[in-house]
Short mmCIF file of C-alpha atoms and ligand atoms in Angstrom, two decimals:
data_model
loop_
_atom_site.label_atom_id
_atom_site.label_comp_id
_atom_site.label_asym_id
_atom_site.label_seq_id
_atom_site.Cartn_x
_atom_site.Cartn_y
_atom_site.Cartn_z
CA UNK A 248 -49.88 157.91 210.01
CA UNK A 249 -49.39 154.92 207.74
CA UNK A 250 -51.76 156.45 205.24
CA UNK A 251 -50.12 156.89 201.84
CA UNK A 252 -46.90 155.21 203.03
CA UNK A 253 -45.18 152.86 200.61
CA UNK A 254 -44.28 149.76 202.58
CA UNK A 255 -42.04 146.90 201.49
CA UNK A 256 -42.81 143.79 203.49
CA UNK A 257 -40.10 141.15 203.47
CA UNK A 258 -41.23 137.69 204.58
CA UNK A 259 -38.73 134.97 205.40
CA UNK A 260 -39.05 131.23 205.99
CA UNK A 261 -40.64 130.83 209.39
CA UNK A 262 -43.92 129.26 210.47
CA UNK A 263 -44.88 132.79 211.61
CA UNK A 264 -44.99 133.75 207.91
CA UNK A 265 -48.71 132.93 207.84
CA UNK A 266 -49.31 135.92 210.16
CA UNK A 267 -47.80 138.23 207.56
CA UNK A 268 -50.92 137.89 205.41
CA UNK A 269 -52.82 139.57 208.28
CA UNK A 270 -50.09 142.16 208.51
CA UNK A 271 -50.56 143.00 204.80
CA UNK A 272 -54.30 143.44 205.40
CA UNK A 273 -53.77 145.67 208.43
CA UNK A 274 -51.21 147.85 206.65
CA UNK A 275 -53.62 148.33 203.76
CA UNK A 276 -56.47 149.06 206.19
CA UNK A 277 -54.29 151.85 207.61
CA UNK A 278 -53.94 153.30 204.12
CA UNK A 279 -50.47 151.98 203.22
CA UNK A 280 -49.47 150.65 199.81
CA UNK A 281 -47.74 147.32 200.27
CA UNK A 282 -45.34 145.33 198.08
CA UNK A 283 -44.25 141.91 199.31
CA UNK A 284 -40.89 140.26 198.78
CA UNK A 285 -40.31 136.69 199.89
CA UNK A 286 -37.09 134.96 200.74
CA UNK A 287 -36.87 131.74 198.69
CA UNK A 288 -37.70 129.57 201.72
CA UNK A 289 -40.74 131.70 202.68
CA UNK A 290 -42.58 130.22 199.69
CA UNK A 291 -42.83 126.96 201.60
CA UNK A 292 -44.94 128.75 204.24
CA UNK A 293 -47.09 131.25 202.34
CA UNK A 294 -48.28 131.39 198.77
CA UNK A 295 -47.40 134.32 196.51
CA UNK A 296 -51.00 134.19 195.21
CA UNK A 297 -52.48 134.97 198.65
CA UNK A 298 -50.07 137.83 199.23
CA UNK A 299 -50.41 139.23 195.71
CA UNK A 300 -54.20 139.18 196.07
CA UNK A 301 -54.07 140.93 199.44
CA UNK A 302 -51.42 143.49 198.47
CA UNK A 303 -52.71 144.01 194.90
CA UNK A 304 -49.10 143.90 193.69
CA UNK A 305 -47.04 141.06 192.23
CA UNK A 306 -45.04 139.23 194.87
CA UNK A 307 -41.33 138.85 194.10
CA UNK A 308 -38.65 136.47 195.36
CA UNK A 309 -36.06 136.21 192.60
CA UNK A 310 -33.80 138.69 190.85
CA UNK A 311 -35.29 137.45 187.61
CA UNK A 312 -37.82 134.87 186.55
CA UNK A 313 -35.91 132.04 184.81
CA UNK A 314 -39.08 131.02 182.93
CA UNK A 315 -39.70 134.52 181.57
CA UNK A 316 -38.38 134.51 178.00
CA UNK A 317 -38.13 138.28 177.95
CA UNK A 318 -35.84 137.97 180.98
CA UNK A 319 -37.45 140.70 183.12
CA UNK A 320 -35.17 141.84 185.92
CA UNK A 321 -36.66 142.60 189.37
CA UNK A 322 -34.67 145.66 190.15
CA UNK A 323 -33.81 145.58 193.86
CA UNK A 324 -32.48 149.15 193.75
CA UNK A 325 -35.76 150.52 192.36
CA UNK A 326 -37.74 148.60 194.98
CA UNK A 327 -35.48 149.92 197.73
CA UNK A 328 -35.91 153.48 196.48
CA UNK A 329 -39.69 153.10 196.09
CA UNK A 330 -40.26 152.33 199.76
CA UNK A 331 -40.94 154.77 202.60
CA UNK A 332 -40.36 151.93 205.04
CA UNK A 333 -39.33 148.30 204.97
CA UNK A 334 -40.52 145.66 207.43
CA UNK A 335 -38.98 142.22 207.58
CA UNK A 336 -41.51 140.07 209.41
CA UNK A 337 -40.90 137.33 210.25
CA UNK A 338 -37.13 137.67 210.23
CA UNK A 339 -35.48 134.28 210.76
CA UNK A 340 -32.15 133.75 212.52
CA UNK A 341 -30.60 133.11 209.12
CA UNK A 342 -31.94 136.39 207.68
CA UNK A 343 -30.75 138.36 210.71
CA UNK A 344 -27.29 136.94 210.21
CA UNK A 345 -27.32 137.79 206.48
CA UNK A 346 -28.50 141.30 207.26
CA UNK A 347 -25.57 141.74 209.63
CA UNK A 348 -22.96 140.35 207.27
CA UNK A 349 -24.41 142.03 204.18
CA UNK A 350 -24.79 138.75 202.37
CA UNK A 351 -26.82 139.25 199.20
CA UNK A 352 -27.83 135.80 198.02
CA UNK A 353 -31.52 136.54 197.41
CA UNK A 354 -33.72 139.38 196.17
CA UNK A 355 -34.94 140.28 199.67
CA UNK A 356 -31.37 140.81 200.87
CA UNK A 357 -30.58 142.86 197.75
CA UNK A 358 -33.56 145.10 198.44
CA UNK A 359 -32.64 145.39 202.13
CA UNK A 360 -29.10 146.45 201.27
CA UNK A 361 -30.36 148.98 198.70
CA UNK A 362 -33.15 150.44 200.84
CA UNK A 363 -32.62 154.05 201.95
CA UNK A 364 -35.78 154.04 204.10
CA UNK A 365 -36.13 153.02 207.76
CA UNK A 366 -36.04 149.24 208.17
CA UNK A 367 -37.92 147.35 210.90
CA UNK A 368 -37.37 143.69 211.67
CA UNK A 369 -39.59 141.35 213.69
CA UNK A 370 -37.68 138.16 214.50
CA UNK A 371 -39.33 134.76 214.82
CA UNK A 372 -37.53 131.60 215.92
CA UNK A 373 -37.31 128.96 218.57
CA UNK A 374 -36.31 130.05 222.06
CA UNK A 375 -32.81 128.56 222.10
CA UNK A 376 -32.03 130.05 218.69
CA UNK A 377 -33.34 133.37 219.94
CA UNK A 378 -31.32 133.19 223.17
CA UNK A 379 -28.14 132.21 221.35
CA UNK A 380 -25.39 134.76 221.77
CA UNK A 381 -24.99 135.12 218.00
CA UNK A 382 -28.68 135.96 217.50
CA UNK A 383 -28.61 138.46 220.35
CA UNK A 384 -25.43 139.98 218.91
CA UNK A 385 -27.04 140.16 215.46
CA UNK A 386 -30.08 142.01 216.86
CA UNK A 387 -27.77 144.52 218.56
CA UNK A 388 -25.66 144.94 215.43
CA UNK A 389 -28.75 145.53 213.29
CA UNK A 390 -29.93 148.18 215.74
CA UNK A 391 -26.50 149.79 215.66
CA UNK A 392 -26.84 149.98 211.85
CA UNK A 393 -30.01 152.05 212.36
CA UNK A 394 -32.57 149.28 211.91
CA UNK A 395 -35.45 149.06 214.36
CA UNK A 396 -36.12 145.89 216.30
CA UNK A 397 -39.77 144.95 216.84
CA UNK A 398 -39.53 142.89 220.04
CA UNK A 399 -40.55 139.25 220.06
CA UNK A 400 -43.19 137.83 222.38
CA UNK A 401 -42.85 135.08 224.87
CA UNK A 402 -45.26 132.15 224.54
CA UNK A 403 -45.83 128.82 222.92
CA UNK A 404 -43.52 128.24 219.97
CA UNK A 405 -43.97 126.05 216.90
CA UNK A 406 -41.63 123.48 218.48
CA UNK A 407 -44.01 123.10 221.42
CA UNK A 408 -41.49 124.77 223.71
CA UNK A 409 -42.53 127.83 225.65
CA UNK A 410 -40.35 130.93 225.74
CA UNK A 411 -39.13 134.02 223.95
CA UNK A 412 -38.98 134.05 220.14
CA UNK A 413 -42.57 134.38 218.90
CA UNK A 414 -42.98 137.07 216.27
CA UNK A 415 -45.01 140.04 217.52
CA UNK A 416 -48.67 139.74 216.47
CA UNK A 417 -49.64 141.76 213.37
CA UNK A 418 -51.71 144.18 215.52
CA UNK A 419 -48.71 144.66 217.81
CA UNK A 420 -46.47 145.33 214.82
CA UNK A 421 -48.92 148.00 213.61
CA UNK A 422 -49.09 149.59 217.10
CA UNK A 423 -45.29 149.54 217.27
CA UNK A 424 -44.97 151.23 213.87
CA UNK A 425 -47.57 153.88 214.75
CA UNK A 426 -45.80 154.69 218.01
CA UNK A 427 -42.41 154.79 216.34
CA UNK A 428 -43.63 157.06 213.54
CA UNK A 429 -45.32 159.32 216.09
CA UNK A 430 -42.03 159.69 218.02
CA UNK A 431 -40.33 161.22 215.02
CA UNK A 432 -43.02 163.83 214.35
CA UNK A 433 -42.27 167.50 215.12
CA UNK A 434 -45.40 168.08 217.21
CA UNK A 435 -45.22 164.77 219.07
CA UNK A 436 -46.30 165.31 222.68
CA UNK A 437 -47.78 168.76 221.95
CA UNK A 438 -51.41 169.67 222.53
CA UNK A 439 -52.81 172.03 219.93
CA UNK A 440 -56.09 173.94 220.29
CA UNK A 441 -57.64 175.31 217.10
CA UNK A 442 -60.95 176.99 216.38
CA UNK A 443 -62.64 177.22 213.00
CA UNK A 444 -65.75 178.33 211.19
CA UNK A 445 -68.25 181.08 211.90
CA UNK A 446 -70.35 181.77 214.95
CA UNK A 447 -74.09 182.34 214.75
CA UNK A 448 -75.63 184.93 217.07
CA UNK A 449 -79.31 184.26 217.58
CA UNK A 450 -81.90 186.98 216.89
CA UNK A 451 -84.89 184.73 217.48
CA UNK A 452 -85.40 180.93 217.24
CA UNK A 453 -85.03 180.95 213.44
CA UNK A 454 -82.73 183.87 212.60
CA UNK A 455 -79.15 184.72 213.40
CA UNK A 456 -76.28 187.06 212.59
CA UNK A 457 -73.47 185.06 211.01
CA UNK A 458 -70.82 185.11 208.31
CA UNK A 459 -69.63 183.09 205.33
CA UNK A 460 -66.67 181.35 207.00
CA UNK A 461 -66.41 177.75 205.77
CA UNK A 462 -64.00 176.58 208.48
CA UNK A 463 -61.69 175.15 205.75
CA UNK A 464 -58.56 176.97 206.96
CA UNK A 465 -58.99 175.94 210.62
CA UNK A 466 -59.80 172.36 209.70
CA UNK A 467 -56.76 172.21 207.37
CA UNK A 468 -54.66 173.43 210.31
CA UNK A 469 -56.17 170.81 212.62
CA UNK A 470 -55.45 168.01 210.14
CA UNK A 471 -51.91 169.24 209.46
CA UNK A 472 -51.17 169.52 213.21
CA UNK A 473 -52.48 165.99 213.65
CA UNK A 474 -50.26 164.72 210.81
CA UNK A 475 -47.31 166.40 212.54
CA UNK A 476 -47.99 164.41 215.69
CA UNK A 477 -50.01 166.80 217.88
CA UNK A 478 -53.02 165.89 219.98
CA UNK A 479 -55.54 168.27 218.43
CA UNK A 480 -58.67 169.77 220.00
CA UNK A 481 -60.80 171.58 217.44
CA UNK A 482 -63.66 173.89 218.39
CA UNK A 483 -65.92 174.44 215.36
CA UNK A 484 -68.75 176.80 214.71
CA UNK A 485 -71.98 175.91 212.89
CA UNK A 486 -72.04 174.90 209.24
CA UNK A 487 -68.27 174.44 209.20
CA UNK A 488 -66.50 171.62 207.41
CA UNK A 489 -65.15 169.05 209.88
CA UNK A 490 -62.01 166.91 209.81
CA UNK A 491 -62.15 163.39 208.45
CA UNK A 492 -59.40 162.29 210.82
CA UNK A 493 -61.07 160.54 213.78
CA UNK A 494 -58.20 161.16 216.21
CA UNK A 495 -58.95 164.91 216.24
CA UNK A 496 -61.27 165.85 219.11
CA UNK A 497 -64.04 168.02 217.72
CA UNK A 498 -66.21 170.23 219.93
CA UNK A 499 -69.26 171.81 218.27
CA UNK A 500 -70.45 175.26 219.31
CA UNK A 501 -72.82 177.83 217.86
CA UNK A 502 -72.36 181.28 219.38
CA UNK A 503 -69.31 183.37 220.24
CA UNK A 504 -70.03 182.93 223.96
CA UNK A 505 -70.08 179.14 223.55
CA UNK A 506 -66.88 179.30 221.52
CA UNK A 507 -65.22 181.37 224.23
CA UNK A 508 -66.25 178.93 226.94
CA UNK A 509 -64.91 175.97 224.91
CA UNK A 510 -61.61 177.70 224.03
CA UNK A 511 -61.04 179.02 227.56
CA UNK A 512 -61.55 175.53 229.01
CA UNK A 513 -59.16 173.82 226.55
CA UNK A 514 -56.54 176.59 226.61
CA UNK A 515 -54.91 175.78 229.95
CA UNK A 516 -53.65 172.42 228.60
CA UNK A 517 -52.69 173.69 225.15
CA UNK A 518 -49.07 174.13 224.11
CA UNK A 519 -50.08 175.88 220.91
CA UNK A 520 -53.38 177.66 220.17
CA UNK A 521 -54.46 178.86 216.75
CA UNK A 522 -57.62 180.94 216.47
CA UNK A 523 -58.77 180.72 212.86
CA UNK A 524 -62.51 181.13 213.52
CA UNK A 525 -64.47 184.09 212.19
CA UNK A 526 -66.13 185.04 215.45
CA UNK A 527 -69.02 187.50 215.24
CA UNK A 528 -67.95 190.75 216.83
CA UNK A 529 -71.50 191.55 218.03
CA UNK A 530 -74.59 189.70 219.20
CA UNK A 531 -78.17 190.86 219.78
CA UNK A 532 -78.67 192.04 223.36
CA UNK A 533 -82.00 190.28 223.55
CA UNK A 534 -82.88 187.03 221.82
CA UNK A 535 -86.62 186.82 221.11
CA UNK A 536 -88.10 183.59 222.41
CA UNK A 537 -90.68 183.53 219.59
CA UNK A 538 -90.17 184.20 215.89
CA UNK A 539 -90.29 187.98 215.37
CA UNK A 540 -93.37 188.78 213.26
CA UNK A 541 -93.62 191.49 210.60
CA UNK A 542 -95.21 194.56 212.14
CA UNK A 543 -95.13 196.90 209.17
CA UNK A 544 -91.97 198.66 210.26
CA UNK A 545 -88.38 197.38 210.26
CA UNK A 546 -87.37 196.20 213.74
CA UNK A 547 -84.29 197.64 215.41
CA UNK A 548 -81.95 194.97 216.73
CA UNK A 549 -79.72 196.29 219.47
CA UNK A 550 -76.28 194.69 219.57
CA UNK A 551 -73.65 194.22 222.25
CA UNK A 552 -69.98 193.47 221.62
CA UNK A 553 -68.83 189.85 222.00
CA UNK A 554 -65.79 189.14 224.13
CA UNK A 555 -62.55 188.89 222.16
CA UNK A 556 -61.47 185.29 222.71
CA UNK A 557 -57.96 185.76 221.32
CA UNK A 558 -57.27 188.87 223.42
CA UNK A 559 -58.58 187.05 226.50
CA UNK A 560 -56.23 184.11 225.94
CA UNK A 561 -53.36 186.50 225.16
CA UNK A 562 -53.83 188.16 228.54
CA UNK A 563 -53.50 184.90 230.50
CA UNK A 564 -51.05 182.87 228.42
CA UNK A 565 -47.84 181.70 230.07
CA UNK A 566 -44.38 181.90 228.52
CA UNK A 567 -44.47 178.29 227.32
CA UNK A 568 -47.72 178.71 225.42
CA UNK A 569 -47.72 179.73 221.78
CA UNK A 570 -50.68 181.83 220.63
CA UNK A 571 -51.42 182.37 216.95
CA UNK A 572 -54.18 184.61 215.63
CA UNK A 573 -55.56 185.48 212.22
CA UNK A 574 -56.20 188.98 210.96
CA UNK A 575 -58.76 189.42 208.22
CA UNK A 576 -58.10 192.77 206.58
CA UNK A 577 -59.35 194.44 203.45
CA UNK A 578 -57.13 197.53 203.73
CA UNK A 579 -53.86 198.55 205.45
CA UNK A 580 -53.30 194.84 205.99
CA UNK A 581 -49.77 194.81 207.42
CA UNK A 582 -50.34 197.80 209.70
CA UNK A 583 -53.66 196.48 211.06
CA UNK A 584 -52.32 192.95 211.52
CA UNK A 585 -49.29 194.19 213.48
CA UNK A 586 -51.57 196.28 215.69
CA UNK A 587 -53.77 193.20 216.36
CA UNK A 588 -50.71 191.01 217.05
CA UNK A 589 -49.51 193.33 219.83
CA UNK A 590 -52.93 194.25 221.19
CA UNK A 591 -53.94 190.59 221.57
CA UNK A 592 -50.46 189.46 222.74
CA UNK A 593 -50.02 186.87 219.97
CA UNK A 594 -46.73 185.21 219.11
CA UNK A 595 -47.63 185.12 215.43
CA UNK A 596 -50.42 186.55 213.33
CA UNK A 597 -51.58 185.25 209.96
CA UNK A 598 -52.69 188.14 207.78
CA UNK A 599 -55.42 187.13 205.38
CA UNK A 600 -56.44 189.66 202.74
CA UNK A 601 -59.46 188.19 200.95
CA UNK A 602 -59.47 188.39 197.18
CA UNK A 603 -61.00 186.49 194.31
CA UNK A 604 -59.01 183.31 195.08
CA UNK A 605 -58.64 183.54 198.81
CA UNK A 606 -60.72 184.01 201.91
CA UNK A 607 -64.09 182.59 202.95
CA UNK A 608 -65.14 179.44 201.12
CA UNK A 609 -62.19 179.34 198.71
CA UNK A 610 -59.88 176.32 198.63
CA UNK A 611 -56.86 178.57 198.23
CA UNK A 612 -55.50 181.37 200.36
CA UNK A 613 -52.80 184.00 200.26
CA UNK A 614 -51.40 184.96 203.63
CA UNK A 615 -48.52 186.78 205.29
CA UNK A 616 -47.05 185.51 208.55
CA UNK A 617 -45.99 188.23 210.96
CA UNK A 618 -43.97 187.48 214.09
CA UNK A 619 -43.67 189.43 217.35
CA UNK A 620 -40.52 191.05 215.94
CA UNK A 621 -42.76 192.24 213.05
CA UNK A 622 -40.75 190.16 210.55
CA UNK A 623 -42.96 189.23 207.63
CA UNK A 624 -43.05 186.07 205.56
CA UNK A 625 -45.30 186.38 202.54
CA UNK A 626 -46.62 183.08 201.18
CA UNK A 627 -47.75 182.76 197.59
CA UNK A 628 -51.30 181.71 196.66
CA UNK A 629 -51.61 178.08 197.75
CA UNK A 630 -54.26 175.60 198.80
CA UNK A 631 -55.45 175.95 202.37
CA UNK A 632 -53.92 172.53 203.09
CA UNK A 633 -50.50 173.79 201.91
CA UNK A 634 -50.91 177.07 203.79
CA UNK A 635 -51.76 175.15 206.97
CA UNK A 636 -48.59 173.09 206.60
CA UNK A 637 -46.48 176.21 206.02
CA UNK A 638 -47.95 177.98 209.05
CA UNK A 639 -47.14 174.96 211.21
CA UNK A 640 -43.63 174.44 209.77
CA UNK A 641 -42.91 178.12 210.34
CA UNK A 642 -44.25 177.90 213.91
CA UNK A 643 -42.27 174.72 214.66
CA UNK A 644 -39.06 176.35 213.38
CA UNK A 645 -39.75 179.53 215.33
CA UNK A 646 -41.10 178.19 218.62
CA UNK A 647 -39.69 174.65 218.90
CA UNK A 648 -36.36 174.94 217.04
N1 LIG B 971 -61.20 187.01 217.40
C1 LIG B 971 -61.58 186.52 218.64
N2 LIG B 971 -62.72 186.96 219.23
C2 LIG B 971 -63.49 187.87 218.61
C3 LIG B 971 -63.11 188.39 217.36
C4 LIG B 971 -61.96 187.93 216.78
O1 LIG B 971 -60.88 185.66 219.19
N3 LIG B 971 -64.59 188.27 219.22
C5 LIG B 971 -59.96 186.52 216.82
C6 LIG B 971 -60.11 185.86 215.45
O2 LIG B 971 -60.34 184.47 215.57
C7 LIG B 971 -58.76 186.15 214.83
C8 LIG B 971 -58.37 187.49 215.44
O3 LIG B 971 -59.15 187.64 216.62
O4 LIG B 971 -57.79 185.19 215.22
C9 LIG B 971 -58.63 188.68 214.55
O5 LIG B 971 -59.95 188.66 214.06
P1 LIG B 971 -60.45 189.75 213.02
O6 LIG B 971 -61.86 189.43 212.65
O7 LIG B 971 -59.44 189.91 211.93
O8 LIG B 971 -60.36 191.07 213.84
P2 LIG B 971 -61.15 191.72 214.99
O9 LIG B 971 -60.30 191.60 216.22
O10 LIG B 971 -62.52 191.15 215.08
O11 LIG B 971 -61.16 193.24 214.56
P3 LIG B 971 -61.85 193.94 213.30
O12 LIG B 971 -63.09 193.12 212.98
O13 LIG B 971 -62.14 195.27 213.81
O14 LIG B 971 -60.83 193.94 212.20
#
């Protein structure tokens, strides 16, 4: 969730400033890009060299460098606009008070006042300073301005006293940020079940009936749903791509019957289910236990129809569950997709008409979304990642407005 986020870390003059080096490392480990700004007094506690090395960006603390003959200006407005989020950690009593009054006597305050992104602050100070009515008022005022307070810990303080006022540990700050970011996501609290890839229907121990599905569309959906805050359970067929995101639960299956068992079991807890897998419609009635040998004449393999997983889920879904199917059609696309939507009791169907640049294996796709009311939204040719995001945005707007 912090991956790709541009984070401005403001460090002010507290003994807790040394912990901010660890915070830089953790933010970067989570995939964030970090720029550090120091208040002038923070330089007494941490060195710009350490922080610049860790963040791989120059560390700034003045509006301009008086020794720089070219007179380069550190533009606080640009820095404020660059950031997706700003964290001031540690935030001293003095900085809290400046933030409340809007005092702009250093670069960090200029950036704070210019920042359009969410701002988090993690105070650090001695317990009596922390308890003081003015500090408590400042924290409340900053929250009322829309800033987010990262609560302090209670424990041993630099003064030797024991009490409230310790800055949250870097790991706690990261956990706090992750939880806070999660809260704002549109699928926060939702469980999403997705299936992807082909199924293989065994003929004998070495042969099967299968198809060319790569699983890319289903996996793109799983990753997009995860980015939007959902708890995602993905059931994947053999030889499918798999998500890189570790938080997605992945269940591996081979045959249609195994896929049905896995989807049926996960369905009862799912708020939203998206069946993107290319499930084999038929399987051999008998699976030979030994490799079938050539006998001079072509063998006849008798097939039996596989259960329709989507139709099965459609018949038991409750009114709070959202069910989304795919329809792979080569002709009469709209008509066939609408028929499938109603027959399988879906809330939305994604019509996929394979062509040169879309369908199995391709990185792009061209789909039409069709709702229960038969309203159609045609999406242009896009990457499967973009299509996945559009399907989910459309579903969120339709089902969780
Ligand atoms: N599907 C399913 N179980 C099956 C076959 C398909 O759950 N045994 C699901 C697919 O995952 C997809 C939807 O049903 O979400 C439509 O699949 P598709 O292959 O387009 O259609 P079929 O129902 O198999 O019909 P046909 O092959 O005749 O077009």
